[in-house]
Amino acid sequence: MGDRGKVPQYLKSSEELAGMRKAGHLLQKIMLEVMDNVQVGVTTLELDKLAYSRIKEAGARPGFLNLYGFPNTLCISPNEQVVHGIPTGTPIMDGDIVSVDCGLVLDGWFADMAYTRGAGEITPEAKRLLAVTQKSLFAGIAAIEVEGRLSEVGGAIEDTVHAAGYHVVDEYGGHGIGKNLHEDPHVHNRRKDPGGHHRIKAGLTIAIEPMVNIGTARTETLEDKWTVVTLDGSLSAHFEHTVGVCGDGLVEILTQDPALDEPRYY
Ligand code: MG
Ligand code: MG
């Protein structure tokens, strides 16, 4: 009876985690190059082409392209766009903040991550939003504990965002990841359990991805049926890592190569 209503966790062996680590490190390397190119005058379609080329050159394939019908390699969501923005030929402008989300598949394993950064001079408020969002991601990661509750991941995100006076999007969230981009369990960005009071197990691999808005948690989807925007037009940021719980209980950020510094875009 204790398992009633539980959603599954697809636990990975250490060999499987090694495959996901390889995918994650490749994705981070490509993402760092893409983020370096988030500059005034560059179009988001140019960023998309760069990511596509790098993924193909590495013998991987884009994880989002054609998934559920998504038309591109990257989701690029500037300013009031929250997630799932479609790359366009419009150049990035001075003061824009640009969220870039990328997934890839290497040897059958998915990795998924997102960064947000500013182009040119961004406002102090925008800088604070980026800092708070990235901080909330790491608070969520730090809350992972074997036999701990998965709801504490979202709880740590929520607490960090609310302490800053911002709003965390609840309609979208993180997810299990592995042979598929989206696996159970869902990882809420609030202190909510995906079902059955989930206890975190060794071998769990999840993408954690807070989306944080300045003015309201409420969002709407544009007519293109993809682009999610804040309901009040206020700025939104998005950071994401793919994380694995190793057999020894250690939590590893699979999309963070330990040889590289975690970038801060504020
Ligand atoms: Mg993503
Ligand atoms: Mg994701």
Tab-separated table of C-alpha atoms and ligand atoms in Angstrom:
chain	number	residue	atom	x	y	z
A	1	MET	CA	0.000	0.000	0.000
A	2	GLY	CA	2.933	2.273	0.713
A	3	ASP	CA	3.752	2.361	-2.976
A	4	ARG	CA	0.243	3.257	-4.077
A	5	GLY	CA	0.278	6.093	-6.557
A	6	LYS	CA	4.053	6.234	-6.756
A	7	VAL	CA	5.618	7.267	-10.020
A	8	PRO	CA	8.731	5.297	-10.953
A	9	GLN	CA	12.354	6.322	-10.732
A	10	TYR	CA	14.568	4.909	-13.475
A	11	LEU	CA	17.728	4.259	-11.488
A	12	LYS	CA	21.038	4.146	-13.361
A	13	SER	CA	24.038	1.904	-12.793
A	14	SER	CA	27.503	3.446	-12.502
A	15	GLU	CA	28.168	2.496	-16.159
A	16	GLU	CA	24.970	4.252	-17.209
A	17	LEU	CA	25.898	7.283	-15.125
A	18	ALA	CA	29.254	7.331	-16.917
A	19	GLY	CA	27.414	7.541	-20.238
A	20	MET	CA	25.282	10.396	-18.979
A	21	ARG	CA	28.369	12.182	-17.615
A	22	LYS	CA	29.972	12.004	-21.059
A	23	ALA	CA	26.852	13.490	-22.641
A	24	GLY	CA	26.643	16.151	-19.926
A	25	HIS	CA	30.247	17.289	-20.255
A	26	LEU	CA	29.917	17.532	-24.029
A	27	LEU	CA	26.735	19.557	-23.648
A	28	GLN	CA	28.350	21.977	-21.206
A	29	LYS	CA	31.312	22.530	-23.536
A	30	ILE	CA	28.969	23.348	-26.419
A	31	MET	CA	26.765	25.530	-24.233
A	32	LEU	CA	29.722	27.581	-23.018
A	33	GLU	CA	30.629	28.377	-26.630
A	34	VAL	CA	27.013	29.231	-27.439
A	35	MET	CA	26.736	31.497	-24.375
A	36	ASP	CA	29.962	33.294	-25.354
A	37	ASN	CA	28.122	34.190	-28.549
A	38	VAL	CA	25.108	35.702	-26.781
A	39	GLN	CA	26.131	39.198	-27.863
A	40	VAL	CA	24.436	42.322	-29.174
A	41	GLY	CA	23.709	41.951	-32.914
A	42	VAL	CA	23.824	38.159	-32.996
A	43	THR	CA	20.530	36.499	-33.955
A	44	THR	CA	19.153	33.628	-31.950
A	45	LEU	CA	18.956	31.588	-35.168
A	46	GLU	CA	22.743	31.992	-35.502
A	47	LEU	CA	23.141	30.587	-31.980
A	48	ASP	CA	20.881	27.690	-32.941
A	49	LYS	CA	22.974	26.881	-36.034
A	50	LEU	CA	26.176	27.002	-33.975
A	51	ALA	CA	24.779	24.540	-31.431
A	52	TYR	CA	23.498	22.223	-34.186
A	53	SER	CA	26.923	22.161	-35.901
A	54	ARG	CA	28.846	21.513	-32.701
A	55	ILE	CA	26.510	18.708	-31.631
A	56	LYS	CA	26.765	16.991	-35.035
A	57	GLU	CA	30.567	17.435	-35.177
A	58	ALA	CA	30.823	15.658	-31.827
A	59	GLY	CA	28.874	12.651	-33.108
A	60	ALA	CA	25.836	13.461	-30.960
A	61	ARG	CA	22.354	14.564	-31.972
A	62	PRO	CA	20.169	17.456	-30.827
A	63	GLY	CA	17.804	16.358	-28.075
A	64	PHE	CA	15.005	18.865	-28.731
A	65	LEU	CA	14.903	18.971	-32.547
A	66	ASN	CA	11.625	17.382	-33.723
A	67	LEU	CA	10.808	16.216	-30.173
A	68	TYR	CA	7.063	16.834	-29.734
A	69	GLY	CA	7.457	18.745	-33.032
A	70	PHE	CA	9.886	21.388	-31.732
A	71	PRO	CA	11.565	22.921	-34.820
A	72	ASN	CA	15.075	23.765	-33.519
A	73	THR	CA	18.155	22.644	-31.594
A	74	LEU	CA	17.914	25.346	-28.922
A	75	CYS	CA	15.038	26.867	-27.015
A	76	ILE	CA	15.969	30.549	-26.781
A	77	SER	CA	13.792	32.733	-24.599
A	78	PRO	CA	14.754	36.418	-24.313
A	79	ASN	CA	13.479	38.833	-21.663
A	80	GLU	CA	9.791	38.144	-20.798
A	81	GLN	CA	9.947	34.749	-22.503
A	82	VAL	CA	10.139	32.016	-19.865
A	83	VAL	CA	10.911	28.838	-21.814
A	84	HIS	CA	10.421	27.109	-25.196
A	85	GLY	CA	11.187	30.220	-27.270
A	86	ILE	CA	11.860	29.480	-30.948
A	87	PRO	CA	15.071	30.928	-32.454
A	88	THR	CA	14.472	33.825	-34.869
A	89	GLY	CA	16.368	36.139	-37.211
A	90	THR	CA	15.956	39.067	-34.821
A	91	PRO	CA	19.294	40.348	-33.482
A	92	ILE	CA	19.898	40.406	-29.724
A	93	MET	CA	19.750	43.983	-28.392
A	94	ASP	CA	21.758	45.810	-25.753
A	95	GLY	CA	20.197	45.098	-22.343
A	96	ASP	CA	18.459	41.853	-23.322
A	97	ILE	CA	18.664	38.830	-21.063
A	98	VAL	CA	18.665	35.608	-23.054
A	99	SER	CA	17.780	32.146	-21.722
A	100	VAL	CA	19.281	29.308	-23.744
A	101	ASP	CA	18.126	25.734	-23.160
A	102	CYS	CA	19.824	22.819	-24.914
A	103	GLY	CA	19.509	19.054	-24.904
A	104	LEU	CA	21.614	16.502	-26.717
A	105	VAL	CA	21.870	12.741	-27.047
A	106	LEU	CA	25.248	10.990	-27.027
A	107	ASP	CA	25.404	7.199	-27.345
A	108	GLY	CA	21.726	7.042	-26.393
A	109	TRP	CA	22.015	9.207	-23.258
A	110	PHE	CA	20.327	12.572	-22.876
A	111	ALA	CA	21.739	15.660	-21.177
A	112	ASP	CA	19.754	18.865	-20.647
A	113	MET	CA	20.848	22.260	-19.359
A	114	ALA	CA	20.088	25.973	-19.517
A	115	TYR	CA	21.869	29.226	-18.766
A	116	THR	CA	20.641	32.810	-18.901
A	117	ARG	CA	22.917	35.772	-19.533
A	118	GLY	CA	22.714	39.409	-20.455
A	119	ALA	CA	23.930	41.083	-23.648
A	120	GLY	CA	25.621	44.469	-23.362
A	121	GLU	CA	24.592	46.513	-20.307
A	122	ILE	CA	21.748	44.966	-18.334
A	123	THR	CA	19.863	46.610	-15.470
A	124	PRO	CA	20.745	45.919	-11.809
A	125	GLU	CA	17.324	44.276	-11.457
A	126	ALA	CA	18.082	41.927	-14.358
A	127	LYS	CA	21.455	41.053	-12.799
A	128	ARG	CA	19.757	40.284	-9.519
A	129	LEU	CA	17.230	38.055	-11.284
A	130	LEU	CA	20.034	36.038	-12.899
A	131	ALA	CA	21.847	35.711	-9.567
A	132	VAL	CA	18.737	34.603	-7.684
A	133	THR	CA	17.747	32.080	-10.355
A	134	GLN	CA	21.181	30.474	-10.489
A	135	LYS	CA	21.338	30.464	-6.688
A	136	SER	CA	17.962	28.706	-6.521
A	137	LEU	CA	19.215	25.988	-8.900
A	138	PHE	CA	22.178	25.278	-6.627
A	139	ALA	CA	19.940	25.371	-3.545
A	140	GLY	CA	17.785	22.707	-5.211
A	141	ILE	CA	20.822	20.579	-6.039
A	142	ALA	CA	22.123	20.924	-2.467
A	143	ALA	CA	18.796	19.622	-1.138
A	144	ILE	CA	19.258	16.224	-2.812
A	145	GLU	CA	19.891	13.502	-0.270
A	146	VAL	CA	19.556	9.729	-0.571
A	147	GLU	CA	16.312	8.739	1.208
A	148	GLY	CA	15.453	12.435	1.433
A	149	ARG	CA	12.250	13.741	-0.083
A	150	LEU	CA	12.258	14.889	-3.688
A	151	SER	CA	9.853	17.651	-2.659
A	152	GLU	CA	12.723	19.285	-0.736
A	153	VAL	CA	14.454	20.055	-4.042
A	154	GLY	CA	11.517	22.211	-5.119
A	155	GLY	CA	11.216	23.496	-1.565
A	156	ALA	CA	14.775	24.813	-1.570
A	157	ILE	CA	14.186	26.459	-4.963
A	158	GLU	CA	10.942	28.027	-3.805
A	159	ASP	CA	12.430	29.300	-0.530
A	160	THR	CA	15.377	30.926	-2.319
A	161	VAL	CA	13.188	32.620	-4.904
A	162	HIS	CA	10.568	33.842	-2.440
A	163	ALA	CA	13.227	35.174	-0.042
A	164	ALA	CA	14.356	37.397	-2.914
A	165	GLY	CA	10.804	38.614	-3.557
A	166	TYR	CA	10.529	36.906	-6.933
A	167	HIS	CA	8.142	34.318	-8.341
A	168	VAL	CA	8.915	30.751	-9.360
A	169	VAL	CA	7.048	29.183	-12.262
A	170	ASP	CA	5.123	26.110	-11.185
A	171	GLU	CA	3.489	25.024	-14.468
A	172	TYR	CA	6.816	23.723	-15.797
A	173	GLY	CA	9.603	22.020	-13.912
A	174	GLY	CA	12.400	19.523	-13.876
A	175	HIS	CA	12.218	15.844	-14.737
A	176	GLY	CA	13.877	12.501	-14.668
A	177	ILE	CA	16.254	12.063	-17.610
A	178	GLY	CA	18.220	9.210	-19.173
A	179	LYS	CA	17.379	7.271	-22.332
A	180	ASN	CA	14.562	9.811	-22.720
A	181	LEU	CA	14.633	13.573	-22.298
A	182	HIS	CA	11.642	13.468	-19.998
A	183	GLU	CA	11.239	10.581	-17.589
A	184	ASP	CA	9.483	10.241	-14.273
A	185	PRO	CA	9.568	11.706	-11.730
A	186	HIS	CA	8.521	15.290	-12.367
A	187	VAL	CA	10.611	17.678	-10.262
A	188	HIS	CA	8.477	20.559	-9.069
A	189	ASN	CA	9.992	23.970	-8.468
A	190	ARG	CA	7.818	24.208	-5.355
A	191	ARG	CA	7.664	22.050	-2.220
A	192	LYS	CA	5.383	19.521	-3.875
A	193	ASP	CA	5.841	15.794	-4.237
A	194	PRO	CA	5.316	14.247	-7.685
A	195	GLY	CA	3.258	11.536	-6.009
A	196	GLY	CA	3.695	9.076	-3.165
A	197	HIS	CA	6.145	11.071	-1.029
A	198	HIS	CA	9.116	10.309	-3.181
A	199	ARG	CA	12.330	9.271	-1.484
A	200	ILE	CA	15.442	9.928	-3.512
A	201	LYS	CA	17.361	6.758	-4.445
A	202	ALA	CA	20.978	6.239	-5.531
A	203	GLY	CA	21.046	6.096	-9.334
A	204	LEU	CA	18.364	8.756	-9.786
A	205	THR	CA	19.151	11.194	-12.602
A	206	ILE	CA	17.103	14.378	-12.840
A	207	ALA	CA	17.180	17.722	-14.584
A	208	ILE	CA	16.535	20.568	-12.135
A	209	GLU	CA	15.392	23.780	-13.777
A	210	PRO	CA	13.992	26.770	-11.915
A	211	MET	CA	12.264	29.422	-14.028
A	212	VAL	CA	12.047	32.664	-12.080
A	213	ASN	CA	9.984	35.755	-12.905
A	214	ILE	CA	10.231	39.240	-11.425
A	215	GLY	CA	6.541	40.168	-11.387
A	216	THR	CA	4.269	37.131	-11.326
A	217	ALA	CA	4.470	33.354	-11.410
A	218	ARG	CA	1.702	33.308	-14.007
A	219	THR	CA	2.518	32.583	-17.634
A	220	GLU	CA	0.801	32.195	-20.970
A	221	THR	CA	1.718	30.465	-24.223
A	222	LEU	CA	1.898	32.486	-27.441
A	223	GLU	CA	0.046	31.627	-30.665
A	224	ASP	CA	3.054	29.668	-31.948
A	225	LYS	CA	1.997	27.113	-29.268
A	226	TRP	CA	5.568	26.988	-27.922
A	227	THR	CA	6.761	30.292	-26.514
A	228	VAL	CA	5.874	30.692	-22.848
A	229	VAL	CA	5.895	34.308	-21.586
A	230	THR	CA	5.245	35.981	-18.245
A	231	LEU	CA	1.644	37.160	-18.001
A	232	ASP	CA	2.724	40.677	-16.942
A	233	GLY	CA	5.640	41.034	-19.386
A	234	SER	CA	8.219	41.098	-16.584
A	235	LEU	CA	11.650	39.498	-17.041
A	236	SER	CA	12.200	35.774	-16.588
A	237	ALA	CA	15.367	33.695	-16.166
A	238	HIS	CA	16.052	29.955	-16.392
A	239	PHE	CA	18.989	27.842	-15.208
A	240	GLU	CA	19.182	24.070	-15.484
A	241	HIS	CA	21.577	21.225	-14.770
A	242	THR	CA	21.342	17.473	-15.207
A	243	VAL	CA	22.245	15.870	-11.886
A	244	GLY	CA	22.962	12.270	-10.882
A	245	VAL	CA	22.897	10.575	-7.486
A	246	CYS	CA	25.861	8.207	-7.540
A	247	GLY	CA	26.007	4.815	-5.830
A	248	ASP	CA	27.950	6.220	-2.888
A	249	GLY	CA	25.234	8.828	-2.362
A	250	LEU	CA	27.333	11.665	-3.735
A	251	VAL	CA	25.450	14.113	-5.909
A	252	GLU	CA	27.150	14.948	-9.183
A	253	ILE	CA	26.254	17.700	-11.624
A	254	LEU	CA	26.569	15.757	-14.870
A	255	THR	CA	26.467	18.944	-16.965
A	256	GLN	CA	29.335	20.520	-14.991
A	257	ASP	CA	32.817	19.378	-15.966
A	258	PRO	CA	34.887	19.655	-12.750
A	259	ALA	CA	37.805	20.873	-14.864
A	260	LEU	CA	35.789	24.010	-15.728
A	261	ASP	CA	34.417	26.786	-13.565
A	262	GLU	CA	30.655	27.167	-13.314
A	263	PRO	CA	29.968	30.372	-15.242
A	264	ARG	CA	28.162	33.288	-13.625
A	265	TYR	CA	26.500	35.621	-16.058
A	266	TYR	CA	25.789	38.534	-13.754
B	1	MG	MG	16.285	22.128	-20.679
B	2	MG	MG	14.713	20.094	-18.847
